[in-house]
mmCIF file of C-alpha atoms in Angstrom:
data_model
loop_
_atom_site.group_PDB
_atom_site.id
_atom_site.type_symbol
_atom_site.label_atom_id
_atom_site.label_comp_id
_atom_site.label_asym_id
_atom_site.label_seq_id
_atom_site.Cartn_x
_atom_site.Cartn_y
_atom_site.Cartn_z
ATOM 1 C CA UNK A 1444 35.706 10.765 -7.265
ATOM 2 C CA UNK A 1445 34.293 10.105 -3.445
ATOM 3 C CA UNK A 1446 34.912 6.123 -2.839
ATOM 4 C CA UNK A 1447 31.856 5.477 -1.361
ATOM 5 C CA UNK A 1448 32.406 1.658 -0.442
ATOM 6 C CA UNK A 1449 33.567 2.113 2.827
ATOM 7 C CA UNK A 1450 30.705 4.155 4.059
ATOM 8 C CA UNK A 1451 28.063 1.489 3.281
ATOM 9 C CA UNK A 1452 26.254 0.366 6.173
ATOM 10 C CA UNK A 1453 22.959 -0.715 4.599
ATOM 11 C CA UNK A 1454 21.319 -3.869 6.577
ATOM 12 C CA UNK A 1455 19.546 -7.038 4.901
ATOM 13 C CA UNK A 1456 16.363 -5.558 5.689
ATOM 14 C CA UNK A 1457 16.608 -2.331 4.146
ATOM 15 C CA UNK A 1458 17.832 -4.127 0.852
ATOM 16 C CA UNK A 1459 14.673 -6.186 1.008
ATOM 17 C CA UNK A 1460 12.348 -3.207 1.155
ATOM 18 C CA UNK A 1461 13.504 -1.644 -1.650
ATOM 19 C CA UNK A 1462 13.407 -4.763 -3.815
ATOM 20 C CA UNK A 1463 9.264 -4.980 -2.634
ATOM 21 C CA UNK A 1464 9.158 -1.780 -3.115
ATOM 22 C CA UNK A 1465 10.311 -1.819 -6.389
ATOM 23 C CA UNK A 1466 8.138 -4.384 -7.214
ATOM 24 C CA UNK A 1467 5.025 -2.728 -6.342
ATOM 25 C CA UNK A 1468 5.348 0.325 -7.549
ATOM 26 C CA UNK A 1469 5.870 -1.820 -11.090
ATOM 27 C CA UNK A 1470 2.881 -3.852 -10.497
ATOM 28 C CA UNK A 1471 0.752 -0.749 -9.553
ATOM 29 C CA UNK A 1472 1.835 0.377 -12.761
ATOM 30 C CA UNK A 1473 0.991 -2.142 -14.774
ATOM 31 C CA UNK A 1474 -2.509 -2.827 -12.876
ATOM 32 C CA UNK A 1475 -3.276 0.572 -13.822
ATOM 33 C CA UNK A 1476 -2.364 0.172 -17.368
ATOM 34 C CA UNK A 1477 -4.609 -3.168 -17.480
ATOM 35 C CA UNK A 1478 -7.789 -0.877 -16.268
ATOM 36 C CA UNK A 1479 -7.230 1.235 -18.342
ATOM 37 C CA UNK A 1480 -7.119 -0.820 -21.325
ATOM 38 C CA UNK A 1481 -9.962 -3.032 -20.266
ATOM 39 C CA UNK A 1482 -11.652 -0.083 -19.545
ATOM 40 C CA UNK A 1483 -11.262 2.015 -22.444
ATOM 41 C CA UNK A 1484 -10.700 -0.800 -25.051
ATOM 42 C CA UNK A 1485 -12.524 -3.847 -23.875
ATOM 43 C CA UNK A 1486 -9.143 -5.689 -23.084
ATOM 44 C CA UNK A 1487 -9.627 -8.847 -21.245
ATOM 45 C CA UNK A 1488 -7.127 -11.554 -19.559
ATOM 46 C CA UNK A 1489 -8.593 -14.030 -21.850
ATOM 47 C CA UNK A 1490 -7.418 -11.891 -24.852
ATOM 48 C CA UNK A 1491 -3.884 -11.681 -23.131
ATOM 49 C CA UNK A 1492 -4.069 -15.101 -22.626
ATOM 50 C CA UNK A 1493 -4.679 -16.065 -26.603
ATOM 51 C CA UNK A 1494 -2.323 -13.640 -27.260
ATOM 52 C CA UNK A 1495 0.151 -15.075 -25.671
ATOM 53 C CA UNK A 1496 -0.570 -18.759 -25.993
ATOM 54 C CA UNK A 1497 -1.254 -19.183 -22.003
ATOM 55 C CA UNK A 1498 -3.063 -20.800 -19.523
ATOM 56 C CA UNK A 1499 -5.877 -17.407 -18.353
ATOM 57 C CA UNK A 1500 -5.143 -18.931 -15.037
ATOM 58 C CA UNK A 1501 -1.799 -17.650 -15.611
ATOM 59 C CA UNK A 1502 -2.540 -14.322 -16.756
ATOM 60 C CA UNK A 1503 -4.294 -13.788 -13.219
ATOM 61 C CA UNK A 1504 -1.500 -15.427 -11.574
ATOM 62 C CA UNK A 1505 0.734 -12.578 -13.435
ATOM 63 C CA UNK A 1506 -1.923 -9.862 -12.434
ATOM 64 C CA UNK A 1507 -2.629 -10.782 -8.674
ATOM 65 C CA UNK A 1508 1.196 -10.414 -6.744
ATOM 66 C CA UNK A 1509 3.990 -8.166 -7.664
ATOM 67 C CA UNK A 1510 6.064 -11.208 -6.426
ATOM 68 C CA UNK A 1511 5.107 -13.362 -9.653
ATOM 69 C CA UNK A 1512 6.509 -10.732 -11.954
ATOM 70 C CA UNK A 1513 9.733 -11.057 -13.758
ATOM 71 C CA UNK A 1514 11.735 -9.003 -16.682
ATOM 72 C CA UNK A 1515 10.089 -11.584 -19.019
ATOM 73 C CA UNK A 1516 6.461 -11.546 -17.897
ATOM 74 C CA UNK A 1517 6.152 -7.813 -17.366
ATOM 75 C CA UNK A 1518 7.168 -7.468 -21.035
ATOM 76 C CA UNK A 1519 5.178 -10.661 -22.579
ATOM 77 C CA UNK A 1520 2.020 -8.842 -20.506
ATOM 78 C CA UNK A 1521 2.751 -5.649 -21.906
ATOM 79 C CA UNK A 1522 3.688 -7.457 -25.516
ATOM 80 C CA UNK A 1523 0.337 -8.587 -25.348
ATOM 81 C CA UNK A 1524 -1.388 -5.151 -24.567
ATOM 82 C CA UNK A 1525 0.362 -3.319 -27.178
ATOM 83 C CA UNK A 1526 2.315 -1.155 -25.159
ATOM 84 C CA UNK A 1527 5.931 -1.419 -23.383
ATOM 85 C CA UNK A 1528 7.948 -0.248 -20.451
ATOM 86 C CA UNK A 1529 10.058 2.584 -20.883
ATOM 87 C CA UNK A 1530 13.508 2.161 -18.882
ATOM 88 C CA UNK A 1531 13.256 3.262 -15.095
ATOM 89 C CA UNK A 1532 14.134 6.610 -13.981
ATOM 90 C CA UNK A 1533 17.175 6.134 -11.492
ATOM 91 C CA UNK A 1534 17.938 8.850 -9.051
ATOM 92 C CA UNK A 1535 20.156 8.782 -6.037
ATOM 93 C CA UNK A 1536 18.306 8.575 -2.833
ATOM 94 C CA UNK A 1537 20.011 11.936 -1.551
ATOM 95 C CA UNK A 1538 18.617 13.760 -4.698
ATOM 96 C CA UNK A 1539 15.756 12.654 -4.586
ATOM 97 C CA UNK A 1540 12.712 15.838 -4.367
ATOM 98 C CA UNK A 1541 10.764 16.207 -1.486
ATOM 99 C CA UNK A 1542 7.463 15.131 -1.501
ATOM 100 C CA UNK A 1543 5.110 16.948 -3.552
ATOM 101 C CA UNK A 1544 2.558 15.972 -1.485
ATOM 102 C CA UNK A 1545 1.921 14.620 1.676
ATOM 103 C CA UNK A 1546 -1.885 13.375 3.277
ATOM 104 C CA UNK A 1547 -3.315 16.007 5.407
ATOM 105 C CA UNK A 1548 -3.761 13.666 8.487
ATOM 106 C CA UNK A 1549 0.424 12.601 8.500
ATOM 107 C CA UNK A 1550 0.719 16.519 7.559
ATOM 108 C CA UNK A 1551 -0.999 17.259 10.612
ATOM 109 C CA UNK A 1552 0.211 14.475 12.717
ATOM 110 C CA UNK A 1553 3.759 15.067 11.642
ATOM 111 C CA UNK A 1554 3.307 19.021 12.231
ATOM 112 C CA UNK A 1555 5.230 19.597 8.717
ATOM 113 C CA UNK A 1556 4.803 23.250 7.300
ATOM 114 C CA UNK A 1557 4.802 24.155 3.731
ATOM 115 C CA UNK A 1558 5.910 27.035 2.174
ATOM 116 C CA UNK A 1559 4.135 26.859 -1.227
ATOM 117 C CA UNK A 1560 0.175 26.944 -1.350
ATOM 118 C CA UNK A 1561 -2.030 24.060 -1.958
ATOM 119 C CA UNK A 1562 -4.337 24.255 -4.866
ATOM 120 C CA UNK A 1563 -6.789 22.049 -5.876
ATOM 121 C CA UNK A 1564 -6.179 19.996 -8.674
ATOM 122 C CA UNK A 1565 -8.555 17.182 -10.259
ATOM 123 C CA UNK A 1566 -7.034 14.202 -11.779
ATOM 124 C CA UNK A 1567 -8.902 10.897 -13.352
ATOM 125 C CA UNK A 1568 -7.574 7.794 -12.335
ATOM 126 C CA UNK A 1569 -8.802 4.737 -14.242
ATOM 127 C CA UNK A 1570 -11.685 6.670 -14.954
ATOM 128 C CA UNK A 1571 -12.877 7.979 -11.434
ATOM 129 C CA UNK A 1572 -12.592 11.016 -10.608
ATOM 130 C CA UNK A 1573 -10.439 12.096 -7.353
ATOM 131 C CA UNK A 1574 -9.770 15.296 -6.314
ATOM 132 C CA UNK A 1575 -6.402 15.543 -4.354
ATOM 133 C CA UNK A 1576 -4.946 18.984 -2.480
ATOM 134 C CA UNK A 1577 -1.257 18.863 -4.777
ATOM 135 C CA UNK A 1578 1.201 21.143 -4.979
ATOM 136 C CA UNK A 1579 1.594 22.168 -8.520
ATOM 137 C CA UNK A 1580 3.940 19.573 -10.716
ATOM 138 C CA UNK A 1581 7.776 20.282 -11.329
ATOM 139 C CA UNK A 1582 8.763 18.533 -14.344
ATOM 140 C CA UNK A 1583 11.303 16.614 -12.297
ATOM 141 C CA UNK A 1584 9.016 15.709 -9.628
ATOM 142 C CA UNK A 1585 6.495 14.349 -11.592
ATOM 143 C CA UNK A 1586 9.343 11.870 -12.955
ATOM 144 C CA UNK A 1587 9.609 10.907 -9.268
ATOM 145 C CA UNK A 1588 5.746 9.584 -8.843
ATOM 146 C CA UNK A 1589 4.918 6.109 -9.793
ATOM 147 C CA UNK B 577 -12.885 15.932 19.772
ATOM 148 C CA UNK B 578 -12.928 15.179 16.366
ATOM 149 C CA UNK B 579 -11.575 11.745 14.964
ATOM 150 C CA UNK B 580 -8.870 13.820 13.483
ATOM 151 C CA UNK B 581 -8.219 14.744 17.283
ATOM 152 C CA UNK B 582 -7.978 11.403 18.539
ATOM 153 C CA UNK B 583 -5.722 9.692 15.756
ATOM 154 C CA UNK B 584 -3.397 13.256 17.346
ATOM 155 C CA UNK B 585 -3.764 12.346 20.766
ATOM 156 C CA UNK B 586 -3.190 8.816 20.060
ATOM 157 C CA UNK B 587 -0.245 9.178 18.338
ATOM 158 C CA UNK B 588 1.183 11.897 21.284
ATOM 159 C CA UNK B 589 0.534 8.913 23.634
ATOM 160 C CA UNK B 590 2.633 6.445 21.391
ATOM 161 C CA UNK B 591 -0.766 4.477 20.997
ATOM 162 C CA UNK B 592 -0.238 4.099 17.205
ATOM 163 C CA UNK B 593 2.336 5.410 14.826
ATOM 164 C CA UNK B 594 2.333 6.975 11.259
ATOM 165 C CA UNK B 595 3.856 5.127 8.508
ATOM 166 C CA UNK B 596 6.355 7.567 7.039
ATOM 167 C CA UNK B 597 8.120 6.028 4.177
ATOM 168 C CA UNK B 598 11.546 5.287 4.421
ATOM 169 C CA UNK B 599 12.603 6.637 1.285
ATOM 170 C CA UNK B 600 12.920 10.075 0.955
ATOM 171 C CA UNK B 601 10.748 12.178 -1.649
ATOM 172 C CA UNK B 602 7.653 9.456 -1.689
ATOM 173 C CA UNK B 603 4.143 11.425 -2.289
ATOM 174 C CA UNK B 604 2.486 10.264 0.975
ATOM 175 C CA UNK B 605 -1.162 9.703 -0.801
ATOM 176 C CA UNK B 606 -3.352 8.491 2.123
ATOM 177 C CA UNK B 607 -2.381 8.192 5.943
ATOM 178 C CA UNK B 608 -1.520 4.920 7.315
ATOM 179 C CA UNK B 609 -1.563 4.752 11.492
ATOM 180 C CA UNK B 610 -0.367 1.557 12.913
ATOM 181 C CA UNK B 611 -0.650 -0.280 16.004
ATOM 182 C CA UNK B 612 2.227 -0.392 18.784
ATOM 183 C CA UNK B 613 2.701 -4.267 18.154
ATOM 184 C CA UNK B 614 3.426 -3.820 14.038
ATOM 185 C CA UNK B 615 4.796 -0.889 14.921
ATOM 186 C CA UNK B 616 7.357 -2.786 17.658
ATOM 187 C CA UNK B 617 7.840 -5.640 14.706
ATOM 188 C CA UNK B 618 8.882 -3.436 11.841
ATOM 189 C CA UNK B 619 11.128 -1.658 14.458
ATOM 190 C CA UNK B 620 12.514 -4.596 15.751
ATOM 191 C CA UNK B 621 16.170 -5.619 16.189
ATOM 192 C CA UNK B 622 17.791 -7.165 13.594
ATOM 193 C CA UNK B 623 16.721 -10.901 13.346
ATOM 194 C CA UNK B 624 17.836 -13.581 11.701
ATOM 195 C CA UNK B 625 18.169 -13.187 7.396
ATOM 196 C CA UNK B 626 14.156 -14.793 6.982
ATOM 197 C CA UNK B 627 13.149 -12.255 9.635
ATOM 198 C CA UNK B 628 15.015 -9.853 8.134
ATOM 199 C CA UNK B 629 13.524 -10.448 4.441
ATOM 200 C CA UNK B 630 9.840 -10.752 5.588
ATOM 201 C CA UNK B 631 9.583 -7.320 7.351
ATOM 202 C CA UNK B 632 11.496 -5.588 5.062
ATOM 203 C CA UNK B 633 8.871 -6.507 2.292
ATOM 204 C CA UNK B 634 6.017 -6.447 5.170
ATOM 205 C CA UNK B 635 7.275 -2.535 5.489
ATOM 206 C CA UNK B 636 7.049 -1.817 1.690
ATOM 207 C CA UNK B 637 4.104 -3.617 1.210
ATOM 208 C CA UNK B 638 2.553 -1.344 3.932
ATOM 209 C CA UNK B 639 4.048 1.559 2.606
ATOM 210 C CA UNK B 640 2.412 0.950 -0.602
ATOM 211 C CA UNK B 641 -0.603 1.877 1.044
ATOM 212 C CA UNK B 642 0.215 5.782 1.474
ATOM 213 C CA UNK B 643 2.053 5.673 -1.530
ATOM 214 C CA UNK B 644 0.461 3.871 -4.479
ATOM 215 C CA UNK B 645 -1.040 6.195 -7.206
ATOM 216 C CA UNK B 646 -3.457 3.035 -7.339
ATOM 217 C CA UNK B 647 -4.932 0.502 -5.298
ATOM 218 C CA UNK B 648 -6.052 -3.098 -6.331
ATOM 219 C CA UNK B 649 -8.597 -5.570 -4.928
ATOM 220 C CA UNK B 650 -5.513 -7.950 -4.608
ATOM 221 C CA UNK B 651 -4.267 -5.656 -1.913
ATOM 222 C CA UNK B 652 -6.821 -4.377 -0.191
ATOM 223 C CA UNK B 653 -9.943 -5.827 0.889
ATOM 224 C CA UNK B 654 -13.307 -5.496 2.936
ATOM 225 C CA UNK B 655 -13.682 -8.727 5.077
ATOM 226 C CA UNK B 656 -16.987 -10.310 5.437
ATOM 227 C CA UNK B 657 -19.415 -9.100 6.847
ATOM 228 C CA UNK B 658 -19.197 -5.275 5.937
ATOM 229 C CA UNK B 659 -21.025 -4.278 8.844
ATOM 230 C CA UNK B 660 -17.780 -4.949 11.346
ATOM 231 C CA UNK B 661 -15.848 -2.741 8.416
ATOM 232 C CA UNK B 662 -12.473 -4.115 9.130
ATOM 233 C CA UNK B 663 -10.368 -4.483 5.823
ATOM 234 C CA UNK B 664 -7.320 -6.527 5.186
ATOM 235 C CA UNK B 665 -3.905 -5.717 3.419
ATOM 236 C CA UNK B 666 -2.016 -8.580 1.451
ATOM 237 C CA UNK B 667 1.395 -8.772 2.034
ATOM 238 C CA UNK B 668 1.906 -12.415 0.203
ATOM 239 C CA UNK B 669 5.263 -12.637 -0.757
ATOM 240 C CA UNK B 670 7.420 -14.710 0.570
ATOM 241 C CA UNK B 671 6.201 -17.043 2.726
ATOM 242 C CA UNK B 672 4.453 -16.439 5.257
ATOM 243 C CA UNK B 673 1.941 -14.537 3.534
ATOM 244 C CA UNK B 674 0.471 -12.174 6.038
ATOM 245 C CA UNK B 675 -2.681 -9.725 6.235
ATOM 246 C CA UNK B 676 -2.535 -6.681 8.483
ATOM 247 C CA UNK B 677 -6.128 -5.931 9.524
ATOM 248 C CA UNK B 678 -7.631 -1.845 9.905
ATOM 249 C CA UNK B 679 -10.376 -0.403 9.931
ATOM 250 C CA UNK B 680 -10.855 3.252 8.284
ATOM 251 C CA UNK B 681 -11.127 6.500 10.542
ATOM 252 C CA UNK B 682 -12.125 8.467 7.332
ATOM 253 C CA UNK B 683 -11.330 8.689 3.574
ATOM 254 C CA UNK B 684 -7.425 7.821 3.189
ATOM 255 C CA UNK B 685 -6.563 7.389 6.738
ATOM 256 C CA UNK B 686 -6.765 3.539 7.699
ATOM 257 C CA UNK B 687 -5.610 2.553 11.383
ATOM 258 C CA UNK B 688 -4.366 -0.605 11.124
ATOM 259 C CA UNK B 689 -4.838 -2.646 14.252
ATOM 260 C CA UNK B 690 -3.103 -6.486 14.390
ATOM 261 C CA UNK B 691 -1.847 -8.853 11.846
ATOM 262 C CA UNK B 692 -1.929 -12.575 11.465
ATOM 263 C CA UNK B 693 0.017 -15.199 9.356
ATOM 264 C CA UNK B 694 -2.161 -16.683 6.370
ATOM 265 C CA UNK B 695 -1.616 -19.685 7.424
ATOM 266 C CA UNK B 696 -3.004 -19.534 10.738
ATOM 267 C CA UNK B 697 -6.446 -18.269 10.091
ATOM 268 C CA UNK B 698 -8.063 -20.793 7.644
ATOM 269 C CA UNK B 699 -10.991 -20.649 5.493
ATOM 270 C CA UNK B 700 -12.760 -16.826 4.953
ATOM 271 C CA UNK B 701 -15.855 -18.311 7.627
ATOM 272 C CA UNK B 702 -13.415 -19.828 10.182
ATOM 273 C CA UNK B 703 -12.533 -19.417 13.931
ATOM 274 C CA UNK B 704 -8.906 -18.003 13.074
ATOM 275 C CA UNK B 705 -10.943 -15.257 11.045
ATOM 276 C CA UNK B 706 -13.423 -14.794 13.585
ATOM 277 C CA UNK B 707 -10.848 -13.849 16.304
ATOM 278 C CA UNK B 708 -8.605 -11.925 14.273
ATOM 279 C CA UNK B 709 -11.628 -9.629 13.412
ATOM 280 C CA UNK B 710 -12.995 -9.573 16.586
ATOM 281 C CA UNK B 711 -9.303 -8.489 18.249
ATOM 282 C CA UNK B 712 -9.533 -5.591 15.258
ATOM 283 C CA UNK B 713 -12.983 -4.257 16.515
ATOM 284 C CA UNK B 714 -11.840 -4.447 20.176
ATOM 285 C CA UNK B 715 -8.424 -2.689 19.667
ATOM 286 C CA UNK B 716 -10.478 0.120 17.531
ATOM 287 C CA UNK B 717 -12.654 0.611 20.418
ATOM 288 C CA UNK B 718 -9.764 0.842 23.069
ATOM 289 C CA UNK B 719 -8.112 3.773 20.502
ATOM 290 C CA UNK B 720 -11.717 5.598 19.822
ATOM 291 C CA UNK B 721 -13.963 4.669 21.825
ATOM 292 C CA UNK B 722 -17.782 5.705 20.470
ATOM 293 C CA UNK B 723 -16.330 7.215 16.683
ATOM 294 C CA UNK B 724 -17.038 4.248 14.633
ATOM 295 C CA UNK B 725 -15.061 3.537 11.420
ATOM 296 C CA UNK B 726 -16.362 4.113 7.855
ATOM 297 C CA UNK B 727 -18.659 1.528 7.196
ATOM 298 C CA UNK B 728 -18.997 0.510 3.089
ATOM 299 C CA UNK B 729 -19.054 -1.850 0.764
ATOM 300 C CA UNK B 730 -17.852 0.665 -2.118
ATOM 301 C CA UNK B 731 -13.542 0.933 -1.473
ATOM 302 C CA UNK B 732 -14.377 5.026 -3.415
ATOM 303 C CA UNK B 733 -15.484 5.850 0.310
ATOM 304 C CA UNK B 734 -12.746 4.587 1.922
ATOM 305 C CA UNK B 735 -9.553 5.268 -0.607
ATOM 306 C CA UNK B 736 -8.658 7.468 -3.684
ATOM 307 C CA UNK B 737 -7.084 5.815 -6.323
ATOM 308 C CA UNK B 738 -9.057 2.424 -6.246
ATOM 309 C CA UNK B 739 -8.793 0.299 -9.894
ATOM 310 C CA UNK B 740 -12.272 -0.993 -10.907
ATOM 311 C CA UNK B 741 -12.195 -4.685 -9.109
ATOM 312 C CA UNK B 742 -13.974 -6.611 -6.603
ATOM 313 C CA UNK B 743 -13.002 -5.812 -2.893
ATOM 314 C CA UNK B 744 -15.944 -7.278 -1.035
ATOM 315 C CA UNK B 745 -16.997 -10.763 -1.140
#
């Protein structure tokens, strides 16, 4: 087995980034959930909030930053909505898939060239419709998206 | 030229910069193009650990942008009036919060112009607010000249991906 621990020369800032980046993508997640819910079944922060025996100022506290989240709140929020959060998927960063789609203005900018076709693909988020130019979903990429 | 054009030529010229993720394998959703000063501050050498923390997260929170499968109202958000159509980013955590001002070239592609600290800028109607919109305006017109940015009060026009919310005061 490879010892990896004296090849690590990973700065403060870089360690940062992926902790708010982390974050978000968990937040984003669970925003989306919230729409959903309140969207298709009428769920409210004030219903969260008498679920859970809190303050509703609290609830929006919870639902405003990624930075106010923790282990405990992310569940009790999720308690609350009926629903829970599956473990994360954890991939090294040097197996991680290419992109399975990038914008067309970086695309353009960045000059990248694709060999596999772009179809057209409609997908509903949170109930409005949005069509997106994706390449067509591998199994494992689709773990990969947040 | 089209606007596509120019955001080209500007970039060729090192007048703004796409924000390519860091990590490898993110689905770049929407195009982010930012100005030579953020660009110069999330490229900067390494500072001090505070420094170091707040433009790490600064850089994820902006990456969120051509990233995120969704978009909140906490995030993103059209800054009164509409009619100057320059929208702020939240990046609020830690301390100093800042916003990161743009204005949209089309659908998905914001330019982002300058950035201020919370702190600085006061309440929503206040000279700090005033200036930093005004210096957003002014820098879009030095990068594009007559195109004028989307102008809307409905985020659909501006982003994909946008959770039901309020983004306009």
């Amino acid at each position: 087995m490879e010892n990896t621990s004296n090849n690590w020369e990973k700065k403060p800032r870089e360690m940062f980034y992926f902790r708010q980046r982390y974050k978000n993508r968990v937040f984003n997640r669970l925003a989306e959930f919230f729409a959903g819910e309140a969207k298709d079944r009428g769920l409210t922060k004030k219903i969260i909030s008498e679920r859970l025996g809190k303050d509703p100022a609290q609830i929006t506290r919870w639902l405003s930053n990624p930075g106010n989240l923790t282990f405990d709140t992310l569940s009790d929020l999720l308690f609350a909505m009926e629903a829970e959060p599956e473990p994360p998927v954890i991939i090294r960063l040097e197996e991680k898939a290419k992109p399975n789609y990038v914008c067309f203005m970086i695309s353009e900018v960045l000059e990248s060239k694709s060999d596999v076709k772009l179809e057209p693909i409609e997908i509903v988020i949170s109930g409005t419709s949005t069509d997106f130019l994706e390449l067509p979903l591998e199994p494992k990429a689709e773990e990969h998206l947040q | 030229m089209s606007i596509k054009d120019e955001i080209k030529d500007k970039c060729d010229r090192k007048m703004i910069f796409p924000l390519v993720p860091l990590v490898p394998g993110a689905t770049m959703r929407r195009a982010m193009f930012i100005s030579e000063e953020l660009w110069n501050d999330l490229n900067s050498e390494e500072g001090d650990l505070e420094w170091e923390e707040r433009i790490g997260q600064l850089q994820a929170d902006l990456e969120n942008f051509v990233t995120a499968r969704a978009i909140d109202s906490k995030y993103l958000f059209l800054l009164y009036p509409s009619r100057d159509c320059v929208w702020e980013i939240r990046s609020r955590r830690p301390s100093p919060s800042i916003r990161v001002l743009g204005q949209f070239a089309q659908r998905d592609v914001l330019i982002t112009t300058n950035m201020a600290l919370r702190k600085d800028l006061g309440g929503w109607q206040s000279r700090g607010w005033k200036e930093v919109k005004r210096a957003s305006r002014a820098i879009w017109d030095w990068l594009f000249g007559t195109y004028r940015p989307v102008q809307t009060v409905d985020v659909n026009e501006v982003i994909s991906g946008a959770i039901d919310g309020k983004y306009f005061k």
